[in-house]
Amino acid sequence: LNIGAGRIVYQSLTLINKAIREKTFFQNEKYLKATDYAKKNKSALHVLGLVSDGGVHSHIEHFLAILQMAKKNGLEKVLVHAFMDGRDVDPQLGATYIKTLQDEMDRLHVGAIADISGRYWAMDRDKNLDRVDVSYRVMVDHDGPSFDNHQQYFKDQYAHLPTIGMDASDEFVIPHFNRNVDGRIKDNDAIIFMNFRPDRAIEISTLFTNPNFYKNPPVKSDGTYAFKAYAPQHVLKNLFYVCTMKYAESVKGEIAFHLPTLDNVLGPYLANNGYSQLRIAETEKYAHVTFFFDGTVNYDGVEKPALDNCKRVLINSPKVATYDLKPEMSAYQVKDALLKELNKKYLDVVILNFANCDMVGHTAIFPAVVKAVETIDKCVGEIYDWTKANGGIMLITADHGNAEEIIDNFGRPMTAHTKNIVPFCVTKPGLKLLPKGGKLANIAPTILDLLGLEKPSEMNEKSLIVK
C-alpha cells in the first residue's frame, strides 16, 4: 500500500497491535457484540483464522487477546478453528503455535481447539472452492478425518503429505477435527475471523455469510464460466459473523476494525489529472495492481469509486495444486495482453504485477523457482524492448523478497517472504537516483516526478530522482 500511497501507512497489523497495547481491543464494539450474541443464545463463540506470527494475514497474539476477552466476558464455550501457515513462516511450526494457544487456554480455563486445516484448504483465493469445501465440511459437520492429540497430528501429517505428492508443510495439512470436542459450527453461533488481510478470508467467509454467492458464476467473454459453481450442502442459519477488517462486498458481516481513509493515492490522483492507466495481472496478484495503488480495501477486485480512463485486465491463474507444477503461471499471457494494449498507443501509465517469483518462491523448489525467474526475465525483456523502441520508461521493483532465498541458515526450505532489500530500477538514460536510503513510499512521488506532475500534499515522501 505504501507504494501507491507515497507515504507511510499504518496498516492492519500495527493498528490492531496498538489497540491491544492500549486495551481498546478489549472494548471493540463488534467483538463484544459477538460475545454477547453467544451468551444470549447460549451458543458458542468460534474463532477462525491463520494461527502464526507471520504478521501477513494475522497474528497469534490477536488470538490470545480474543481468548482473554472471552474469559473476561464470561463465555463458557469458545472454539478455535486453526488454519496453519507454513508459508509466511517456517514450514513446520504448526505444533508450536497450537501449543502456544493451548497453553493460554489452559491458563485461562477457556477455549478448545476445534479443528486444524492447512491454509491451502481454508484460505484459497483463486475460486478453488473444492478446497475450501474440505475445510468447511470439517468445521460444520465433522465430515472428515479426526485427531485426539494435535502434536501427534502434525507428525502424522508431515509423514503422510509426501506420499500424496504434497510438501510436508503446515500449509497443506489436511483438515481434521478434534474428536475430543464437539467443535462444530452450528445455527445461532457467533464467529470471529481473526485474519486482517482480506484476500484469503473472502471465500470461506462468503460461504458462511452469503452461501449462494458462488452458485451462479459469471460468464467470461469467451463464453466459459469464471469458476466452477459451488454452494455448501449444509447452510447455517442465524450466525453472527465478525470480520476483523473489511473483506469484500460478498461477505455479509460486522467489521471490527477500519483502516484510515487515504486521499490522493497514486491511482485516483493520476485519473483526476487526466492520465490514462492500465492495471494488469493474473488472478493471484490482481489485488496488488488495484487495491495497493488505489488505497481501497476491496480485495475482491471491485474498485470504488471507478476511475476515469483506467482499464483493468485480469488474466486467470492456472488451475494447478501448487505453482511449482507450472512455474510459468500465466506470465506469458499477461505479457502478451500488455503488449496488445501498448500497441494501441493510448496509455500513459501501466501498473503490472508478475506473480511468479513470489508464488513459485513460496514452494522453495529450486528447479521451479529457476524456471519462474527465467520466465519473468523473458517477459520483462520483451516489455523493455517495446518500451525502449517507443520512448517509454520502465520502473522495476518488488514489495518484498522471496525467490532469491529458498534455503535458510539451517539448510531447510525457505518458503516465507524475506526482508532483503529489493531493487528499484528506472530505464531512463542519464537519470540519477539516490544511491541508498530509498523506501517503497518513495515510488509514487518518483512516478509523478517522471511525469512532470506535482505531487499532492498527502504524499509526504520524496522522489528518488537526483536533480
Tab-separated table of C-alpha atoms in Angstrom, residues 24-339:
chain	number	residue	atom	x	y	z
A	24	THR	CA	-9.113	-0.647	23.396
A	25	PHE	CA	-9.109	-4.038	21.650
A	26	PHE	CA	-10.997	-5.469	24.622
A	27	GLN	CA	-13.767	-2.884	24.228
A	28	ASN	CA	-14.142	-3.391	20.479
A	29	GLU	CA	-17.849	-2.973	19.762
A	30	LYS	CA	-18.148	-5.746	17.158
A	31	TYR	CA	-16.143	-8.302	19.101
A	32	LEU	CA	-18.238	-7.590	22.190
A	33	LYS	CA	-21.429	-7.979	20.154
A	34	ALA	CA	-20.222	-11.436	19.150
A	35	THR	CA	-19.597	-12.452	22.761
A	36	ASP	CA	-22.984	-11.052	23.817
A	37	TYR	CA	-24.705	-12.916	20.971
A	38	ALA	CA	-23.177	-16.222	22.068
A	39	LYS	CA	-24.195	-15.631	25.685
A	40	LYS	CA	-27.728	-14.568	24.755
A	41	ASN	CA	-28.259	-17.647	22.586
A	42	LYS	CA	-26.392	-19.975	24.952
A	43	SER	CA	-24.281	-20.910	21.957
A	44	ALA	CA	-20.598	-20.993	21.066
A	45	LEU	CA	-18.107	-18.357	20.010
A	46	HIS	CA	-15.959	-19.686	17.164
A	47	VAL	CA	-12.610	-18.071	16.425
A	48	LEU	CA	-11.258	-18.689	12.911
A	49	GLY	CA	-8.023	-17.685	11.272
A	50	LEU	CA	-4.375	-18.232	10.459
A	51	VAL	CA	-2.509	-19.151	13.634
A	52	SER	CA	1.063	-17.918	13.211
A	53	ASP	CA	3.252	-14.931	13.958
A	54	GLY	CA	3.969	-14.233	10.290
A	55	GLY	CA	2.029	-10.979	10.508
A	56	VAL	CA	0.962	-11.097	6.857
A	57	HIS	CA	-2.617	-12.305	7.243
A	58	SER	CA	-2.973	-12.467	11.017
A	59	HIS	CA	-1.002	-12.763	14.236
A	60	ILE	CA	-1.222	-15.305	17.032
A	61	GLU	CA	-1.129	-12.524	19.642
A	62	HIS	CA	-4.554	-11.424	18.395
A	63	PHE	CA	-5.919	-14.915	19.083
A	64	LEU	CA	-4.533	-14.789	22.612
A	65	ALA	CA	-6.196	-11.404	23.118
A	66	ILE	CA	-9.563	-12.769	21.941
A	67	LEU	CA	-9.274	-15.647	24.418
A	68	GLN	CA	-8.612	-13.114	27.183
A	69	MET	CA	-11.636	-11.086	26.074
A	70	ALA	CA	-13.814	-14.201	26.087
A	71	LYS	CA	-12.669	-15.083	29.591
A	72	LYS	CA	-13.291	-11.558	30.834
A	73	ASN	CA	-16.817	-11.645	29.425
A	74	GLY	CA	-17.731	-14.972	30.958
A	75	LEU	CA	-18.011	-17.087	27.825
A	76	GLU	CA	-18.126	-20.795	28.525
A	77	LYS	CA	-17.785	-22.251	25.026
A	78	VAL	CA	-15.006	-20.860	22.839
A	79	LEU	CA	-13.777	-22.958	19.917
A	80	VAL	CA	-10.736	-22.189	17.770
A	81	HIS	CA	-10.632	-23.354	14.164
A	82	ALA	CA	-6.927	-23.084	13.441
A	83	PHE	CA	-5.631	-22.517	9.928
A	84	MET	CA	-1.934	-23.331	9.706
A	85	ASP	CA	0.676	-21.274	7.874
A	86	GLY	CA	3.937	-22.823	6.665
A	87	ARG	CA	4.272	-20.113	4.043
A	88	ASP	CA	4.913	-16.775	5.731
A	89	VAL	CA	6.828	-18.648	8.452
A	90	ASP	CA	8.892	-21.847	8.540
A	91	PRO	CA	7.069	-24.864	7.082
A	92	GLN	CA	6.816	-26.932	10.266
A	93	LEU	CA	5.997	-24.634	13.177
A	94	GLY	CA	2.339	-25.622	13.458
A	95	ALA	CA	2.697	-27.730	16.592
A	96	THR	CA	4.491	-24.846	18.320
A	97	TYR	CA	1.714	-22.371	17.517
A	98	ILE	CA	-1.025	-24.766	18.621
A	99	LYS	CA	0.835	-25.408	21.887
A	100	THR	CA	1.001	-21.646	22.487
A	101	LEU	CA	-2.772	-21.437	22.022
A	102	GLN	CA	-3.402	-24.473	24.195
A	103	ASP	CA	-1.170	-23.142	26.979
A	104	GLU	CA	-3.150	-19.889	27.055
A	105	MET	CA	-6.441	-21.799	27.051
A	106	ASP	CA	-5.222	-23.891	29.979
A	107	ARG	CA	-4.111	-20.774	31.845
A	108	LEU	CA	-7.443	-19.029	31.303
A	109	HIS	CA	-9.576	-22.173	31.634
A	110	VAL	CA	-11.427	-21.205	28.479
A	111	GLY	CA	-11.424	-22.468	24.896
A	112	ALA	CA	-10.567	-25.580	22.908
A	113	ILE	CA	-9.013	-26.432	19.560
A	114	ALA	CA	-11.968	-27.493	17.395
A	115	ASP	CA	-10.125	-28.419	14.212
A	116	ILE	CA	-6.966	-27.766	12.215
A	117	SER	CA	-6.637	-27.009	8.485
A	118	GLY	CA	-3.755	-26.032	6.263
A	119	ARG	CA	-4.197	-22.627	4.628
A	120	TYR	CA	-4.097	-24.352	1.221
A	121	TRP	CA	-7.613	-25.604	2.002
A	122	ALA	CA	-9.210	-22.939	4.179
A	123	MET	CA	-7.647	-19.810	2.700
A	124	ASP	CA	-7.854	-20.255	-1.060
A	125	ARG	CA	-8.282	-17.017	-3.022
A	126	ASP	CA	-8.474	-18.317	-6.605
A	127	LYS	CA	-12.004	-19.795	-6.616
A	128	ASN	CA	-10.764	-23.330	-5.935
A	129	LEU	CA	-13.915	-23.820	-3.917
A	130	ASP	CA	-13.484	-27.581	-3.789
A	131	ARG	CA	-10.527	-26.949	-1.474
A	132	VAL	CA	-12.453	-24.581	0.761
A	133	ASP	CA	-15.292	-27.102	0.916
A	134	VAL	CA	-12.976	-29.646	2.586
A	135	SER	CA	-12.367	-27.249	5.497
A	136	TYR	CA	-15.980	-26.078	5.608
A	137	ARG	CA	-17.340	-29.620	5.954
A	138	VAL	CA	-14.894	-30.423	8.748
A	139	MET	CA	-15.828	-27.248	10.645
A	140	VAL	CA	-19.584	-27.594	10.179
A	141	ASP	CA	-20.307	-31.331	10.003
A	142	HIS	CA	-17.199	-33.130	11.251
A	143	ASP	CA	-17.198	-34.610	7.758
A	144	GLY	CA	-13.581	-35.680	7.507
A	145	PRO	CA	-10.736	-37.281	9.453
A	146	SER	CA	-10.074	-36.555	13.134
A	147	PHE	CA	-7.299	-36.409	15.726
A	148	ASP	CA	-7.142	-36.667	19.500
A	149	ASN	CA	-3.623	-35.283	20.016
A	150	HIS	CA	-2.666	-32.246	17.991
A	151	GLN	CA	1.067	-32.735	18.457
A	152	GLN	CA	0.820	-36.249	17.015
A	153	TYR	CA	-1.432	-34.904	14.268
A	154	PHE	CA	1.387	-32.753	12.886
A	155	LYS	CA	3.886	-35.629	12.982
A	156	ASP	CA	1.433	-37.854	11.128
A	157	GLN	CA	0.706	-35.173	8.543
A	158	TYR	CA	4.373	-34.482	7.820
A	159	ALA	CA	4.834	-38.217	7.185
A	160	HIS	CA	1.657	-38.559	5.097
A	161	LEU	CA	1.749	-35.496	2.846
A	162	PRO	CA	4.768	-36.552	0.718
A	163	THR	CA	3.022	-39.867	-0.017
A	164	ILE	CA	0.249	-37.949	-1.815
A	165	GLY	CA	2.594	-35.593	-3.651
A	166	MET	CA	2.389	-32.628	-1.267
A	167	ASP	CA	5.137	-30.936	0.725
A	168	ALA	CA	5.475	-31.796	4.410
A	169	SER	CA	4.404	-28.281	5.339
A	170	ASP	CA	1.786	-26.750	7.609
A	171	GLU	CA	0.368	-25.054	4.521
A	172	PHE	CA	-1.003	-28.359	3.256
A	173	VAL	CA	-2.001	-30.255	6.423
A	174	ILE	CA	-5.310	-31.948	5.709
A	175	PRO	CA	-8.322	-30.636	7.656
A	176	HIS	CA	-9.016	-32.761	10.751
A	177	PHE	CA	-11.405	-32.188	13.644
A	178	ASN	CA	-10.667	-32.789	17.310
A	179	ARG	CA	-12.704	-35.831	18.298
A	180	ASN	CA	-12.420	-34.921	21.986
A	181	VAL	CA	-14.541	-31.793	21.442
A	182	ASP	CA	-17.844	-31.052	19.739
A	183	GLY	CA	-16.427	-28.056	17.918
A	184	ARG	CA	-18.910	-27.946	15.063
A	185	ILE	CA	-20.190	-24.542	13.967
A	186	LYS	CA	-23.959	-24.596	14.413
A	187	ASP	CA	-27.024	-22.430	13.896
A	188	ASN	CA	-27.162	-19.377	16.209
A	189	ASP	CA	-23.415	-19.392	16.887
A	190	ALA	CA	-21.088	-16.378	16.772
A	191	ILE	CA	-17.943	-16.331	14.631
A	192	ILE	CA	-14.938	-14.023	14.750
A	193	PHE	CA	-12.499	-14.300	11.839
A	194	MET	CA	-9.114	-13.068	13.032
A	195	ASN	CA	-7.452	-12.577	9.630
A	196	PHE	CA	-6.958	-8.893	8.914
A	197	ARG	CA	-5.717	-9.262	5.339
A	198	PRO	CA	-8.807	-9.693	3.184
A	199	ASP	CA	-7.871	-11.698	0.105
A	200	ARG	CA	-7.625	-15.162	1.654
A	201	ALA	CA	-10.510	-14.571	4.041
A	202	ILE	CA	-13.100	-13.838	1.356
A	203	GLU	CA	-14.105	-17.271	0.102
A	204	ILE	CA	-14.601	-19.085	3.410
A	205	SER	CA	-16.341	-16.017	4.892
A	206	THR	CA	-18.651	-15.805	1.887
A	207	LEU	CA	-19.671	-19.454	2.362
A	208	PHE	CA	-20.727	-18.734	5.940
A	209	THR	CA	-22.461	-15.409	5.362
A	210	ASN	CA	-23.646	-15.469	1.748
A	211	PRO	CA	-23.781	-19.177	0.843
A	212	ASN	CA	-25.405	-18.869	-2.589
A	213	PHE	CA	-22.921	-16.283	-3.873
A	214	TYR	CA	-20.831	-18.782	-5.845
A	215	LYS	CA	-23.835	-20.739	-7.117
A	216	ASN	CA	-24.104	-18.781	-10.384
A	217	PRO	CA	-20.608	-17.884	-11.627
A	218	PRO	CA	-20.260	-15.057	-14.155
A	219	VAL	CA	-19.640	-15.858	-17.806
A	220	LYS	CA	-16.364	-14.651	-19.314
A	221	SER	CA	-16.007	-13.017	-22.725
A	222	ASP	CA	-15.098	-16.378	-24.292
A	223	GLY	CA	-18.383	-17.879	-23.122
A	224	THR	CA	-16.914	-20.024	-20.346
A	225	TYR	CA	-17.695	-19.694	-16.657
A	226	ALA	CA	-15.250	-17.764	-14.484
A	227	PHE	CA	-15.180	-20.630	-11.990
A	228	LYS	CA	-16.995	-23.842	-11.140
A	229	ALA	CA	-20.362	-23.264	-9.465
A	230	TYR	CA	-20.493	-24.143	-5.789
A	231	ALA	CA	-22.789	-23.893	-2.781
A	232	PRO	CA	-22.312	-25.588	0.593
A	233	GLN	CA	-24.580	-28.557	1.268
A	234	HIS	CA	-25.147	-27.528	4.883
A	235	VAL	CA	-26.182	-23.885	5.154
A	236	LEU	CA	-26.105	-22.462	8.662
A	237	LYS	CA	-28.737	-20.087	9.998
A	238	ASN	CA	-28.629	-17.066	12.290
A	239	LEU	CA	-24.870	-16.740	12.519
A	240	PHE	CA	-23.344	-13.577	13.959
A	241	TYR	CA	-20.214	-13.074	11.871
A	242	VAL	CA	-17.437	-10.587	12.607
A	243	CYS	CA	-14.643	-9.819	10.143
A	244	THR	CA	-11.574	-8.282	11.738
A	245	MET	CA	-11.248	-5.985	8.703
A	246	LYS	CA	-13.422	-5.411	5.639
A	247	TYR	CA	-13.037	-8.392	3.329
A	248	ALA	CA	-15.370	-7.951	0.342
A	249	GLU	CA	-18.889	-6.991	-0.665
A	250	SER	CA	-19.741	-10.696	-0.892
A	251	VAL	CA	-19.115	-11.116	2.834
A	252	LYS	CA	-22.105	-10.152	4.975
A	253	GLY	CA	-20.846	-9.477	8.460
A	254	GLU	CA	-19.791	-6.916	11.028
A	255	ILE	CA	-16.379	-5.259	10.697
A	256	ALA	CA	-14.258	-4.845	13.817
A	257	PHE	CA	-11.508	-2.521	12.577
A	258	HIS	CA	-11.343	0.038	9.771
A	259	LEU	CA	-8.268	1.366	8.030
A	260	PRO	CA	-7.898	5.127	7.770
A	261	THR	CA	-9.168	6.707	4.557
A	262	LEU	CA	-6.372	7.563	2.150
A	263	ASP	CA	-6.778	10.557	-0.134
A	264	ASN	CA	-4.773	11.308	-3.262
A	265	VAL	CA	-3.237	7.866	-3.655
A	266	LEU	CA	-1.423	7.314	-6.968
A	267	GLY	CA	-4.244	5.679	-8.966
A	268	PRO	CA	-7.022	8.192	-8.240
A	269	TYR	CA	-4.567	11.106	-8.418
A	270	LEU	CA	-3.463	10.112	-11.923
A	271	ALA	CA	-7.076	9.649	-13.024
A	272	ASN	CA	-8.108	13.024	-11.629
A	273	ASN	CA	-5.272	14.651	-13.571
A	274	GLY	CA	-6.317	13.112	-16.880
A	275	TYR	CA	-3.763	10.315	-17.211
A	276	SER	CA	-4.863	7.033	-18.782
A	277	GLN	CA	-3.929	3.856	-16.926
A	278	LEU	CA	-3.784	0.110	-17.408
A	279	ARG	CA	-3.763	-2.313	-14.488
A	280	ILE	CA	-2.870	-5.865	-15.428
A	281	ALA	CA	-2.047	-9.062	-13.532
A	282	GLU	CA	-3.100	-12.653	-13.208
A	283	THR	CA	-5.574	-13.661	-10.519
A	284	GLU	CA	-3.026	-14.229	-7.752
A	285	LYS	CA	-1.815	-10.625	-7.956
A	286	TYR	CA	-4.823	-8.721	-9.236
A	287	ALA	CA	-5.404	-7.122	-5.851
A	288	HIS	CA	-1.828	-5.898	-5.945
A	289	VAL	CA	-2.441	-3.734	-9.018
A	290	THR	CA	-5.813	-2.409	-7.829
A	291	PHE	CA	-6.068	-2.257	-4.032
A	292	PHE	CA	-2.447	-1.365	-3.407
A	293	PHE	CA	-2.418	1.546	-5.822
A	294	ASP	CA	-5.845	2.962	-5.042
A	295	GLY	CA	-5.959	2.927	-1.254
A	296	THR	CA	-9.152	0.882	-1.128
A	297	VAL	CA	-9.873	-2.264	0.866
A	298	ASN	CA	-11.716	-4.089	-1.902
A	299	TYR	CA	-9.631	-7.207	-2.348
A	300	ASP	CA	-12.396	-8.785	-4.428
A	301	GLY	CA	-11.357	-6.570	-7.326
A	302	VAL	CA	-14.290	-4.151	-7.113
A	303	GLU	CA	-12.794	-0.703	-7.059
A	304	LYS	CA	-14.814	2.164	-5.574
A	305	PRO	CA	-15.131	4.710	-6.962
A	306	ALA	CA	-14.416	3.718	-10.548
A	307	LEU	CA	-11.521	5.637	-12.072
A	308	ASP	CA	-11.746	7.520	-15.364
A	309	ASN	CA	-9.559	6.184	-18.186
A	310	CYS	CA	-8.402	3.222	-16.121
A	311	LYS	CA	-8.621	-0.173	-17.783
A	312	ARG	CA	-8.165	-3.340	-15.743
A	313	VAL	CA	-7.149	-6.637	-17.315
A	314	LEU	CA	-7.367	-9.836	-15.279
A	315	ILE	CA	-5.705	-12.989	-16.618
A	316	ASN	CA	-6.716	-16.234	-14.930
A	317	SER	CA	-4.023	-18.002	-12.924
A	318	PRO	CA	-3.533	-21.658	-13.893
A	319	LYS	CA	-5.556	-24.268	-12.020
A	320	VAL	CA	-2.812	-26.391	-10.501
A	321	ALA	CA	-2.379	-27.764	-6.998
A	322	THR	CA	0.867	-25.843	-6.421
A	323	TYR	CA	2.696	-23.474	-8.730
A	324	ASP	CA	5.915	-25.494	-8.898
A	325	LEU	CA	3.880	-27.666	-11.285
A	326	LYS	CA	3.565	-24.690	-13.661
A	327	PRO	CA	6.202	-22.124	-12.742
A	328	GLU	CA	5.435	-20.066	-15.838
A	329	MET	CA	1.985	-19.461	-14.335
A	330	SER	CA	0.183	-17.020	-16.676
A	331	ALA	CA	3.130	-14.662	-17.175
A	332	TYR	CA	3.288	-15.070	-20.950
A	333	GLN	CA	-0.432	-14.372	-21.285
A	334	VAL	CA	-0.050	-11.270	-19.091
A	335	LYS	CA	2.877	-10.096	-21.214
A	336	ASP	CA	1.020	-10.686	-24.475
A	337	ALA	CA	-2.085	-8.887	-23.217
A	338	LEU	CA	0.067	-5.941	-22.124
A	339	LEU	CA	1.818	-5.632	-25.493
